[in-house]
mmCIF file of C-alpha atoms in Angstrom:
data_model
loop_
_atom_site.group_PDB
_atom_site.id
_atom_site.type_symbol
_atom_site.label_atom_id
_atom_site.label_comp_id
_atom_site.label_asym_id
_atom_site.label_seq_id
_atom_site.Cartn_x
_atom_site.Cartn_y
_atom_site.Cartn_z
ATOM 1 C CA UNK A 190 7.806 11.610 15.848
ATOM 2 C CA UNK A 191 7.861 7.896 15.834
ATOM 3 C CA UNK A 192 9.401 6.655 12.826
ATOM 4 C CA UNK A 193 9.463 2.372 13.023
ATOM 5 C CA UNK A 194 7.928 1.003 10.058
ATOM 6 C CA UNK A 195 6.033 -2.278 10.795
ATOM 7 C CA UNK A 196 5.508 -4.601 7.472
ATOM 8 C CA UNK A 197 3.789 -7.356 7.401
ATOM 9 C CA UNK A 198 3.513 -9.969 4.350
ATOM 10 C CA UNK A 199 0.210 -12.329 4.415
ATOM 11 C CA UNK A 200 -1.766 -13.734 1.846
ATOM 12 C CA UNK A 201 -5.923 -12.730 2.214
ATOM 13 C CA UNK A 202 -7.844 -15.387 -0.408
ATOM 14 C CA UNK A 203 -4.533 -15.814 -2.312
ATOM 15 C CA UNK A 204 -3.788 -11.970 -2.602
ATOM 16 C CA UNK A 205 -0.809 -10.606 -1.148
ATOM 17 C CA UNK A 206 -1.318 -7.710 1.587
ATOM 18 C CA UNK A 207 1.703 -5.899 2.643
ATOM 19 C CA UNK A 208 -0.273 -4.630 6.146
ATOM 20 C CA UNK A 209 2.172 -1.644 7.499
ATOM 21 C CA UNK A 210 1.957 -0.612 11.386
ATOM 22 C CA UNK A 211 3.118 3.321 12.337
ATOM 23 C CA UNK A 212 4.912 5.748 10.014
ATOM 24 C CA UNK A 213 5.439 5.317 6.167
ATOM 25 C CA UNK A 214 8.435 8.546 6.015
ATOM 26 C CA UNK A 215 11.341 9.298 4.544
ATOM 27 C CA UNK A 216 13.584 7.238 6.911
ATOM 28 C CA UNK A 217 10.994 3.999 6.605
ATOM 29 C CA UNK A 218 9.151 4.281 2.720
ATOM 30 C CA UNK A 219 12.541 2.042 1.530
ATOM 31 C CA UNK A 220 11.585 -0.839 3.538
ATOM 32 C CA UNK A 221 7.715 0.166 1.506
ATOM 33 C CA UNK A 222 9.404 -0.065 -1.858
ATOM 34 C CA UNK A 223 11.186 -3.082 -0.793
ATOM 35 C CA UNK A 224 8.531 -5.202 -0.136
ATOM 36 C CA UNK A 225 6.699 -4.376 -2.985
ATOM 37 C CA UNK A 226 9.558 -4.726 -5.257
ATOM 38 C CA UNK A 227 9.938 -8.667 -3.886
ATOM 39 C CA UNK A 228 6.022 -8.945 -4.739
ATOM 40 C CA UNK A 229 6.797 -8.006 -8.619
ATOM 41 C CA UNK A 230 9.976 -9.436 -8.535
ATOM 42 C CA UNK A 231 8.211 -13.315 -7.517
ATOM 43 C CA UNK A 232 5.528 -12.592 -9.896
ATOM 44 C CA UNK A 233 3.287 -11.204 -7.650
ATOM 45 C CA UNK A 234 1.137 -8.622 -9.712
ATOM 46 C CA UNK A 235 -2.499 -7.747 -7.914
ATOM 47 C CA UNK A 236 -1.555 -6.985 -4.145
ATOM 48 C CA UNK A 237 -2.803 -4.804 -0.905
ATOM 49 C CA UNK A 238 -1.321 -2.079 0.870
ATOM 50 C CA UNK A 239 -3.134 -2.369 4.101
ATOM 51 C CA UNK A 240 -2.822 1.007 5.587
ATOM 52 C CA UNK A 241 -5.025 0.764 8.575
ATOM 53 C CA UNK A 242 -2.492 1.097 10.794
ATOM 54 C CA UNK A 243 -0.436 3.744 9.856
ATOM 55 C CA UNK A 244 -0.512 6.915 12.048
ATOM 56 C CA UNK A 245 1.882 9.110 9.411
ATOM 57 C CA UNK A 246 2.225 9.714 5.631
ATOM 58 C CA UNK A 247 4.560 11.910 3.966
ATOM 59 C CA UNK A 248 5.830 12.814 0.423
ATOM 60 C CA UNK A 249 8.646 10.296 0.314
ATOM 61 C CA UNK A 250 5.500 7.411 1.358
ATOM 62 C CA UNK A 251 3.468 8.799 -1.504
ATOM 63 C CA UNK A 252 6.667 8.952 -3.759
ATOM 64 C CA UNK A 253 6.677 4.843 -2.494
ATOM 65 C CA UNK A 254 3.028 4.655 -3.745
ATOM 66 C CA UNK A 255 3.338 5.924 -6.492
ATOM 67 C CA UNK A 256 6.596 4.049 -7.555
ATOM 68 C CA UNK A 257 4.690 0.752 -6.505
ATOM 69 C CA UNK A 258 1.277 1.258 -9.077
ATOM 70 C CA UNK A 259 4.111 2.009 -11.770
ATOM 71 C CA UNK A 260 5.847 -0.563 -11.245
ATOM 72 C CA UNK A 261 2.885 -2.844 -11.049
ATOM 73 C CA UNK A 262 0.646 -1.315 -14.011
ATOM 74 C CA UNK A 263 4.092 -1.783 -16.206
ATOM 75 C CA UNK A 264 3.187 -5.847 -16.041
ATOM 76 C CA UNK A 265 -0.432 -5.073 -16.126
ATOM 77 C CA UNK A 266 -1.046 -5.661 -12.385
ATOM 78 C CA UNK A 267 -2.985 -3.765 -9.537
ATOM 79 C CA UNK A 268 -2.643 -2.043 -6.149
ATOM 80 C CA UNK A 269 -5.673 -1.392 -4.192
ATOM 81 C CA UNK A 270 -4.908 0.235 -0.745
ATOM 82 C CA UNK A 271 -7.016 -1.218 2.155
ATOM 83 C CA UNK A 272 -8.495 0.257 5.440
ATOM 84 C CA UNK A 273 -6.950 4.213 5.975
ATOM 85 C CA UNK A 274 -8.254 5.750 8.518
ATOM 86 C CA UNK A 275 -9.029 9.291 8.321
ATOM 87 C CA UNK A 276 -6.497 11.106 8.348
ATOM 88 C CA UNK A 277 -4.169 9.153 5.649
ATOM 89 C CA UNK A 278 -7.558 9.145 3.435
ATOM 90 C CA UNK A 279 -7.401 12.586 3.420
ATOM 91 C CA UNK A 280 -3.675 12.709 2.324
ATOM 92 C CA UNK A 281 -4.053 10.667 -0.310
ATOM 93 C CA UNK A 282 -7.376 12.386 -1.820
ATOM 94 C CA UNK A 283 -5.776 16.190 -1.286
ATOM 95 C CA UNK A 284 -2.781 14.843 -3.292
ATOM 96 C CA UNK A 285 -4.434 12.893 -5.777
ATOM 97 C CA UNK A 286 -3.318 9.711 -5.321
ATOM 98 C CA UNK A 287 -6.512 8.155 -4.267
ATOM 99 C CA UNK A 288 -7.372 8.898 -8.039
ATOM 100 C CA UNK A 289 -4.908 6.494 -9.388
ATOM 101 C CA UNK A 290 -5.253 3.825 -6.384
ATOM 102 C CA UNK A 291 -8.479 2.613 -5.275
ATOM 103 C CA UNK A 292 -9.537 2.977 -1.690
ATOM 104 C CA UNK A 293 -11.267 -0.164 0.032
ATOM 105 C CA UNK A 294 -12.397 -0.235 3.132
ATOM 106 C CA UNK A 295 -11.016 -3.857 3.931
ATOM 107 C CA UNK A 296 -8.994 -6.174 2.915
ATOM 108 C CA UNK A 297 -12.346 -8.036 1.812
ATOM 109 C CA UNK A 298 -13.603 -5.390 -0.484
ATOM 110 C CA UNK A 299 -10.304 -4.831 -1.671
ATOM 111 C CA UNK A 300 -9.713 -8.650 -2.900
ATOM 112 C CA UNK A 301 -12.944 -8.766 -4.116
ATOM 113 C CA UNK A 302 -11.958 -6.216 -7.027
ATOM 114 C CA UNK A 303 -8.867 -7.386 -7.562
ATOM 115 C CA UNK A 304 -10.581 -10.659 -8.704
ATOM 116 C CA UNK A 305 -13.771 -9.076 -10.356
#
């Protein structure tokens, strides 16, 4: 299994979106909680996990997730996870998660809510 974590910062409309590329595991989900731990940190509170490129989810990534929207909803902010695919939807609504974060199908939609 191909582990390599690609992250990407970028703004959409003013929004940060951390866009990740391959595996979010145990041996990559630190460089996850990194990133989003800089956002907070800089006073970033409303950003995107883009997810559309990520082949592989696992409990430590969800664990990340989930240790993100805390983090975040502590200063009143929000997460909205843009673009899985399939597969990683299905993760995230047999475990639940996609209860507490809201699924978008693009970054668009995504921003779009966070501004509403």
């Amino acid at each position: 299994m191909n582990t390599e974590l690609i992250i990407n910062l970028r703004k959409y409309q003013d929004v940060p979106v951390v866009a990740l590329s391959g595996d979010v595991d145990s041996f990559t989900s630190k460089q996850l909680q990194k990133a989003i731990v800089e956002l907070v940190q800089t006073g970033k509170l409303q950003m995107i996990i883009n997810v559309a490129k990520v082949h592989y989810i696992d409990s430590s990534g969800l664990g990340t997730l989930i240790g993100g929207l805390r983090r975040v909803n502590a200063q009143n902010g929000r997460i909205a996870v843009a673009g899985p695919n399939s597969k990683i939807q299905k993760v995230l609504n047999i475990t639940g998660l996609s209860k507490l974060i809201t699924l978008y199908d693009s970054d668009d939609a995504a921003v779009r809510s966070l501004k509403a």
